[in-house]
Amino acid sequence: MHAGEPQPDPAPGELVRNHLRGVMPALQSLFVQSDHLARWGVELADRLLRGQRVLAAGNGGSAAEAQHLTAELVGRFDGEREPFSAISLHAESSAVTAIANDYGFDQVFARQVRAHGRPGDILVLLSTSGKSPNLLNAAAAARDAGITTWALTGAGPNPLIDCVDEYVAIDAGSANAQEGHLMALHALCRAFDAEVLGRRRAGQ
């Protein structure tokens, strides 16, 4: 091949291997923050056992991750336990479309936070970019309502981590960061279930 000629596109197999290599930085980032996720699991158990609620929100693939979290809490993760209150705000399709139509898409989560949230609840926001206006507005609404805010994001710094109470930022490319979010949620649920079980055995 002569200098200046276009390089051939990578073969599909190499693209796949490159993508899978990108999981490693995401996993390493989670390892570094594993104690933080464990603390979240304990705190989540404390709040939900006292009757508080989880609200969760995201856009696109992050919306699917938010709904994954609420499904684990309302259903179950590993073992049998009671259900806990958790709502995925994007899944309220009639509310989402009505709010978007009347107030704009930037308000679809904030208005629901003001409707459903109570002081002491936890709002979990997921975003690989950390820049979505509707999530930033939701965080502001939660702060005004006395709701604790947690965020799972991609690499920092980003606007979302600056306006929540706590965050886990995964230092990886966008797609791999989103895959890391699922691992983080499963790790959180594992710590949550263990804490709930331990308190139930202790008669709490």
PDB file of C-alpha atoms in Angstrom:
ATOM      1  CA  MET A   1       0.000   0.000   0.000  1.00  0.00           C
ATOM      2  CA  HIS A   2       1.381   3.396  -0.969  1.00  0.00           C
ATOM      3  CA  ALA A   3       1.642   6.335   1.408  1.00  0.00           C
ATOM      4  CA  GLY A   4      -1.474   8.481   1.350  1.00  0.00           C
ATOM      5  CA  GLU A   5      -3.799   5.670   0.294  1.00  0.00           C
ATOM      6  CA  PRO A   6      -6.843   5.168   2.540  1.00  0.00           C
ATOM      7  CA  GLN A   7      -6.429   2.521   5.218  1.00  0.00           C
ATOM      8  CA  PRO A   8      -8.844  -0.417   5.115  1.00  0.00           C
ATOM      9  CA  ASP A   9     -11.611  -0.429   7.683  1.00  0.00           C
ATOM     10  CA  PRO A  10     -11.036  -2.754  10.648  1.00  0.00           C
ATOM     11  CA  ALA A  11     -12.546  -6.209  10.241  1.00  0.00           C
ATOM     12  CA  PRO A  12     -15.727  -6.888  12.264  1.00  0.00           C
ATOM     13  CA  GLY A  13     -13.870  -9.317  14.501  1.00  0.00           C
ATOM     14  CA  GLU A  14     -11.304  -6.677  15.416  1.00  0.00           C
ATOM     15  CA  LEU A  15     -14.070  -4.155  16.120  1.00  0.00           C
ATOM     16  CA  VAL A  16     -15.680  -6.634  18.500  1.00  0.00           C
ATOM     17  CA  ARG A  17     -12.378  -7.340  20.268  1.00  0.00           C
ATOM     18  CA  ASN A  18     -11.706  -3.608  20.604  1.00  0.00           C
ATOM     19  CA  HIS A  19     -15.145  -3.138  22.126  1.00  0.00           C
ATOM     20  CA  LEU A  20     -14.596  -5.945  24.615  1.00  0.00           C
ATOM     21  CA  ARG A  21     -11.206  -4.519  25.567  1.00  0.00           C
ATOM     22  CA  GLY A  22     -13.058  -1.335  26.471  1.00  0.00           C
ATOM     23  CA  VAL A  23     -14.923  -3.212  29.209  1.00  0.00           C
ATOM     24  CA  MET A  24     -11.700  -3.566  31.188  1.00  0.00           C
ATOM     25  CA  PRO A  25     -11.336   0.161  32.044  1.00  0.00           C
ATOM     26  CA  ALA A  26     -14.996   0.239  33.086  1.00  0.00           C
ATOM     27  CA  LEU A  27     -14.520  -2.766  35.351  1.00  0.00           C
ATOM     28  CA  GLN A  28     -11.351  -1.325  36.860  1.00  0.00           C
ATOM     29  CA  SER A  29     -13.146   1.946  37.517  1.00  0.00           C
ATOM     30  CA  LEU A  30     -15.863   0.039  39.367  1.00  0.00           C
ATOM     31  CA  PHE A  31     -13.308  -1.903  41.425  1.00  0.00           C
ATOM     32  CA  VAL A  32     -11.835   1.370  42.637  1.00  0.00           C
ATOM     33  CA  GLN A  33     -15.313   2.545  43.692  1.00  0.00           C
ATOM     34  CA  SER A  34     -16.571  -0.787  45.055  1.00  0.00           C
ATOM     35  CA  ASP A  35     -16.732   0.450  48.660  1.00  0.00           C
ATOM     36  CA  HIS A  36     -18.878   3.342  47.485  1.00  0.00           C
ATOM     37  CA  LEU A  37     -21.338   0.938  45.845  1.00  0.00           C
ATOM     38  CA  ALA A  38     -21.398  -1.183  49.000  1.00  0.00           C
ATOM     39  CA  ARG A  39     -22.250   1.896  51.074  1.00  0.00           C
ATOM     40  CA  TRP A  40     -25.049   2.697  48.654  1.00  0.00           C
ATOM     41  CA  GLY A  41     -26.443  -0.795  49.125  1.00  0.00           C
ATOM     42  CA  VAL A  42     -26.483  -0.395  52.917  1.00  0.00           C
ATOM     43  CA  GLU A  43     -28.009   3.074  52.701  1.00  0.00           C
ATOM     44  CA  LEU A  44     -30.635   1.879  50.246  1.00  0.00           C
ATOM     45  CA  ALA A  45     -31.628  -0.926  52.618  1.00  0.00           C
ATOM     46  CA  ASP A  46     -31.879   1.521  55.495  1.00  0.00           C
ATOM     47  CA  ARG A  47     -34.104   3.895  53.542  1.00  0.00           C
ATOM     48  CA  LEU A  48     -36.404   1.314  51.948  1.00  0.00           C
ATOM     49  CA  LEU A  49     -36.864  -0.660  55.156  1.00  0.00           C
ATOM     50  CA  ARG A  50     -38.073   2.609  56.711  1.00  0.00           C
ATOM     51  CA  GLY A  51     -40.675   2.975  53.967  1.00  0.00           C
ATOM     52  CA  GLN A  52     -38.864   5.387  51.657  1.00  0.00           C
ATOM     53  CA  ARG A  53     -38.917   5.000  47.883  1.00  0.00           C
ATOM     54  CA  VAL A  54     -36.503   4.905  44.959  1.00  0.00           C
ATOM     55  CA  LEU A  55     -37.151   6.993  41.869  1.00  0.00           C
ATOM     56  CA  ALA A  56     -34.957   6.310  38.838  1.00  0.00           C
ATOM     57  CA  ALA A  57     -34.501   8.030  35.500  1.00  0.00           C
ATOM     58  CA  GLY A  58     -32.381   7.965  32.374  1.00  0.00           C
ATOM     59  CA  ASN A  59     -32.630   8.431  28.622  1.00  0.00           C
ATOM     60  CA  GLY A  60     -32.351   5.770  25.935  1.00  0.00           C
ATOM     61  CA  GLY A  61     -30.176   2.884  27.084  1.00  0.00           C
ATOM     62  CA  SER A  62     -29.845   4.544  30.488  1.00  0.00           C
ATOM     63  CA  ALA A  63     -33.647   4.456  30.782  1.00  0.00           C
ATOM     64  CA  ALA A  64     -33.464   0.692  30.322  1.00  0.00           C
ATOM     65  CA  GLU A  65     -30.825   0.529  33.070  1.00  0.00           C
ATOM     66  CA  ALA A  66     -33.015   2.631  35.388  1.00  0.00           C
ATOM     67  CA  GLN A  67     -35.915   0.248  34.804  1.00  0.00           C
ATOM     68  CA  HIS A  68     -33.607  -2.698  35.440  1.00  0.00           C
ATOM     69  CA  LEU A  69     -32.857  -1.286  38.905  1.00  0.00           C
ATOM     70  CA  THR A  70     -36.506  -0.740  39.814  1.00  0.00           C
ATOM     71  CA  ALA A  71     -37.419  -4.214  38.553  1.00  0.00           C
ATOM     72  CA  GLU A  72     -34.803  -5.753  40.858  1.00  0.00           C
ATOM     73  CA  LEU A  73     -36.221  -3.848  43.844  1.00  0.00           C
ATOM     74  CA  VAL A  74     -39.920  -4.425  43.191  1.00  0.00           C
ATOM     75  CA  GLY A  75     -39.273  -8.014  42.137  1.00  0.00           C
ATOM     76  CA  ARG A  76     -36.137  -9.627  43.506  1.00  0.00           C
ATOM     77  CA  PHE A  77     -32.458  -9.947  42.758  1.00  0.00           C
ATOM     78  CA  ASP A  78     -31.088 -13.305  43.991  1.00  0.00           C
ATOM     79  CA  GLY A  79     -33.126 -14.628  46.882  1.00  0.00           C
ATOM     80  CA  GLU A  80     -36.677 -14.337  48.099  1.00  0.00           C
ATOM     81  CA  ARG A  81     -37.538 -11.145  49.980  1.00  0.00           C
ATOM     82  CA  GLU A  82     -40.344  -8.611  50.227  1.00  0.00           C
ATOM     83  CA  PRO A  83     -40.909  -6.071  47.444  1.00  0.00           C
ATOM     84  CA  PHE A  84     -39.794  -2.476  47.818  1.00  0.00           C
ATOM     85  CA  SER A  85     -41.198   0.692  46.290  1.00  0.00           C
ATOM     86  CA  ALA A  86     -39.283   1.838  43.195  1.00  0.00           C
ATOM     87  CA  ILE A  87     -40.527   3.780  40.159  1.00  0.00           C
ATOM     88  CA  SER A  88     -38.868   4.278  36.768  1.00  0.00           C
ATOM     89  CA  LEU A  89     -39.993   7.738  35.730  1.00  0.00           C
ATOM     90  CA  HIS A  90     -39.570   7.197  31.979  1.00  0.00           C
ATOM     91  CA  ALA A  91     -41.912   4.177  32.092  1.00  0.00           C
ATOM     92  CA  GLU A  92     -44.949   6.351  32.882  1.00  0.00           C
ATOM     93  CA  SER A  93     -45.616   6.821  29.178  1.00  0.00           C
ATOM     94  CA  SER A  94     -48.813   8.871  29.429  1.00  0.00           C
ATOM     95  CA  ALA A  95     -47.284  11.152  32.058  1.00  0.00           C
ATOM     96  CA  VAL A  96     -44.066  11.498  30.035  1.00  0.00           C
ATOM     97  CA  THR A  97     -45.881  12.464  26.841  1.00  0.00           C
ATOM     98  CA  ALA A  98     -48.308  14.786  28.617  1.00  0.00           C
ATOM     99  CA  ILE A  99     -45.519  16.590  30.485  1.00  0.00           C
ATOM    100  CA  ALA A 100     -43.349  16.798  27.377  1.00  0.00           C
ATOM    101  CA  ASN A 101     -46.272  18.213  25.391  1.00  0.00           C
ATOM    102  CA  ASP A 102     -47.301  20.765  28.021  1.00  0.00           C
ATOM    103  CA  TYR A 103     -43.998  21.703  29.654  1.00  0.00           C
ATOM    104  CA  GLY A 104     -41.226  20.467  27.354  1.00  0.00           C
ATOM    105  CA  PHE A 105     -39.052  17.355  27.415  1.00  0.00           C
ATOM    106  CA  ASP A 106     -36.613  19.012  29.805  1.00  0.00           C
ATOM    107  CA  GLN A 107     -39.290  18.761  32.519  1.00  0.00           C
ATOM    108  CA  VAL A 108     -40.464  15.140  32.046  1.00  0.00           C
ATOM    109  CA  PHE A 109     -38.577  13.873  35.102  1.00  0.00           C
ATOM    110  CA  ALA A 110     -38.541  16.975  37.308  1.00  0.00           C
ATOM    111  CA  ARG A 111     -42.326  17.223  37.405  1.00  0.00           C
ATOM    112  CA  GLN A 112     -42.635  13.546  38.328  1.00  0.00           C
ATOM    113  CA  VAL A 113     -40.025  13.975  41.057  1.00  0.00           C
ATOM    114  CA  ARG A 114     -42.124  16.759  42.541  1.00  0.00           C
ATOM    115  CA  ALA A 115     -45.245  14.569  42.277  1.00  0.00           C
ATOM    116  CA  HIS A 116     -43.912  11.262  43.626  1.00  0.00           C
ATOM    117  CA  GLY A 117     -40.904  12.127  45.748  1.00  0.00           C
ATOM    118  CA  ARG A 118     -40.932  12.650  49.500  1.00  0.00           C
ATOM    119  CA  PRO A 119     -38.143  13.808  51.826  1.00  0.00           C
ATOM    120  CA  GLY A 120     -35.794  10.898  52.471  1.00  0.00           C
ATOM    121  CA  ASP A 121     -36.464   9.164  49.153  1.00  0.00           C
ATOM    122  CA  ILE A 122     -33.578   8.453  46.774  1.00  0.00           C
ATOM    123  CA  LEU A 123     -33.454   9.567  43.134  1.00  0.00           C
ATOM    124  CA  VAL A 124     -31.040   7.546  40.979  1.00  0.00           C
ATOM    125  CA  LEU A 125     -30.026   9.245  37.728  1.00  0.00           C
ATOM    126  CA  LEU A 126     -28.159   7.413  34.970  1.00  0.00           C
ATOM    127  CA  SER A 127     -26.328   9.132  32.126  1.00  0.00           C
ATOM    128  CA  THR A 128     -23.174   8.307  30.203  1.00  0.00           C
ATOM    129  CA  SER A 129     -22.663  11.963  29.220  1.00  0.00           C
ATOM    130  CA  GLY A 130     -23.878  13.575  32.433  1.00  0.00           C
ATOM    131  CA  LYS A 131     -25.266  16.435  30.356  1.00  0.00           C
ATOM    132  CA  SER A 132     -28.969  15.650  29.819  1.00  0.00           C
ATOM    133  CA  PRO A 133     -31.063  18.716  30.748  1.00  0.00           C
ATOM    134  CA  ASN A 134     -34.016  16.607  31.919  1.00  0.00           C
ATOM    135  CA  LEU A 135     -31.784  14.798  34.432  1.00  0.00           C
ATOM    136  CA  LEU A 136     -30.176  18.019  35.634  1.00  0.00           C
ATOM    137  CA  ASN A 137     -33.644  19.487  36.179  1.00  0.00           C
ATOM    138  CA  ALA A 138     -34.714  16.339  38.025  1.00  0.00           C
ATOM    139  CA  ALA A 139     -31.719  16.663  40.351  1.00  0.00           C
ATOM    140  CA  ALA A 140     -32.646  20.279  41.085  1.00  0.00           C
ATOM    141  CA  ALA A 141     -36.264  19.327  41.804  1.00  0.00           C
ATOM    142  CA  ALA A 142     -35.102  16.559  44.128  1.00  0.00           C
ATOM    143  CA  ARG A 143     -32.825  18.904  46.044  1.00  0.00           C
ATOM    144  CA  ASP A 144     -35.717  21.318  46.579  1.00  0.00           C
ATOM    145  CA  ALA A 145     -37.895  18.437  47.853  1.00  0.00           C
ATOM    146  CA  GLY A 146     -35.350  16.995  50.300  1.00  0.00           C
ATOM    147  CA  ILE A 147     -34.718  13.907  48.166  1.00  0.00           C
ATOM    148  CA  THR A 148     -31.243  12.358  48.107  1.00  0.00           C
ATOM    149  CA  THR A 149     -29.689  12.184  44.629  1.00  0.00           C
ATOM    150  CA  TRP A 150     -27.267   9.570  43.326  1.00  0.00           C
ATOM    151  CA  ALA A 151     -25.843   9.456  39.809  1.00  0.00           C
ATOM    152  CA  LEU A 152     -24.163   6.845  37.662  1.00  0.00           C
ATOM    153  CA  THR A 153     -22.318   8.575  34.847  1.00  0.00           C
ATOM    154  CA  GLY A 154     -19.558   8.139  32.341  1.00  0.00           C
ATOM    155  CA  ALA A 155     -16.199   9.798  32.797  1.00  0.00           C
ATOM    156  CA  GLY A 156     -16.060  13.009  34.780  1.00  0.00           C
ATOM    157  CA  PRO A 157     -16.071  15.867  35.118  1.00  0.00           C
ATOM    158  CA  ASN A 158     -19.596  16.420  33.856  1.00  0.00           C
ATOM    159  CA  PRO A 159     -22.520  18.642  34.919  1.00  0.00           C
ATOM    160  CA  LEU A 160     -24.550  15.884  36.569  1.00  0.00           C
ATOM    161  CA  ILE A 161     -21.915  14.917  39.123  1.00  0.00           C
ATOM    162  CA  ASP A 162     -21.739  18.573  40.157  1.00  0.00           C
ATOM    163  CA  CYS A 163     -25.424  18.730  41.161  1.00  0.00           C
ATOM    164  CA  VAL A 164     -26.066  15.404  42.947  1.00  0.00           C
ATOM    165  CA  ASP A 165     -25.303  14.307  46.483  1.00  0.00           C
ATOM    166  CA  GLU A 166     -23.185  11.311  45.467  1.00  0.00           C
ATOM    167  CA  TYR A 167     -22.010   9.748  42.228  1.00  0.00           C
ATOM    168  CA  VAL A 168     -20.087   6.903  40.665  1.00  0.00           C
ATOM    169  CA  ALA A 169     -18.399   7.998  37.443  1.00  0.00           C
ATOM    170  CA  ILE A 170     -17.090   5.236  35.193  1.00  0.00           C
ATOM    171  CA  ASP A 171     -13.950   6.168  33.313  1.00  0.00           C
ATOM    172  CA  ALA A 172     -14.625   4.448  29.983  1.00  0.00           C
ATOM    173  CA  GLY A 173     -16.116   5.108  26.565  1.00  0.00           C
ATOM    174  CA  SER A 174     -19.854   5.739  26.376  1.00  0.00           C
ATOM    175  CA  ALA A 175     -21.009   2.228  25.441  1.00  0.00           C
ATOM    176  CA  ASN A 176     -18.643   0.558  27.904  1.00  0.00           C
ATOM    177  CA  ALA A 177     -19.626   3.007  30.654  1.00  0.00           C
ATOM    178  CA  GLN A 178     -23.247   2.013  30.119  1.00  0.00           C
ATOM    179  CA  GLU A 179     -22.302  -1.645  30.406  1.00  0.00           C
ATOM    180  CA  GLY A 180     -20.481  -0.705  33.583  1.00  0.00           C
ATOM    181  CA  HIS A 181     -23.693   0.833  34.909  1.00  0.00           C
ATOM    182  CA  LEU A 182     -25.406  -2.555  34.742  1.00  0.00           C
ATOM    183  CA  MET A 183     -22.527  -4.155  36.667  1.00  0.00           C
ATOM    184  CA  ALA A 184     -22.743  -1.336  39.214  1.00  0.00           C
ATOM    185  CA  LEU A 185     -26.488  -1.834  39.648  1.00  0.00           C
ATOM    186  CA  HIS A 186     -26.084  -5.573  40.156  1.00  0.00           C
ATOM    187  CA  ALA A 187     -23.314  -4.973  42.705  1.00  0.00           C
ATOM    188  CA  LEU A 188     -25.540  -2.440  44.468  1.00  0.00           C
ATOM    189  CA  CYS A 189     -28.427  -4.918  44.544  1.00  0.00           C
ATOM    190  CA  ARG A 190     -26.180  -7.638  45.931  1.00  0.00           C
ATOM    191  CA  ALA A 191     -25.101  -5.380  48.803  1.00  0.00           C
ATOM    192  CA  PHE A 192     -28.719  -4.263  49.299  1.00  0.00           C
ATOM    193  CA  ASP A 193     -30.072  -7.816  49.493  1.00  0.00           C
ATOM    194  CA  ALA A 194     -27.344  -8.878  51.916  1.00  0.00           C
ATOM    195  CA  GLU A 195     -28.110  -5.939  54.199  1.00  0.00           C
ATOM    196  CA  VAL A 196     -31.861  -6.597  54.116  1.00  0.00           C
ATOM    197  CA  LEU A 197     -31.321 -10.276  54.881  1.00  0.00           C
ATOM    198  CA  GLY A 198     -28.935  -9.473  57.729  1.00  0.00           C
ATOM    199  CA  ARG A 199     -31.403  -7.072  59.326  1.00  0.00           C
ATOM    200  CA  ARG A 200     -34.281  -9.495  58.945  1.00  0.00           C
ATOM    201  CA  ARG A 201     -32.245 -12.235  60.638  1.00  0.00           C
ATOM    202  CA  ALA A 202     -31.464  -9.798  63.442  1.00  0.00           C
ATOM    203  CA  GLY A 203     -35.166  -9.120  63.857  1.00  0.00           C
ATOM    204  CA  GLN A 204     -34.959  -5.514  62.678  1.00  0.00           C
TER     205      GLN A 204
END
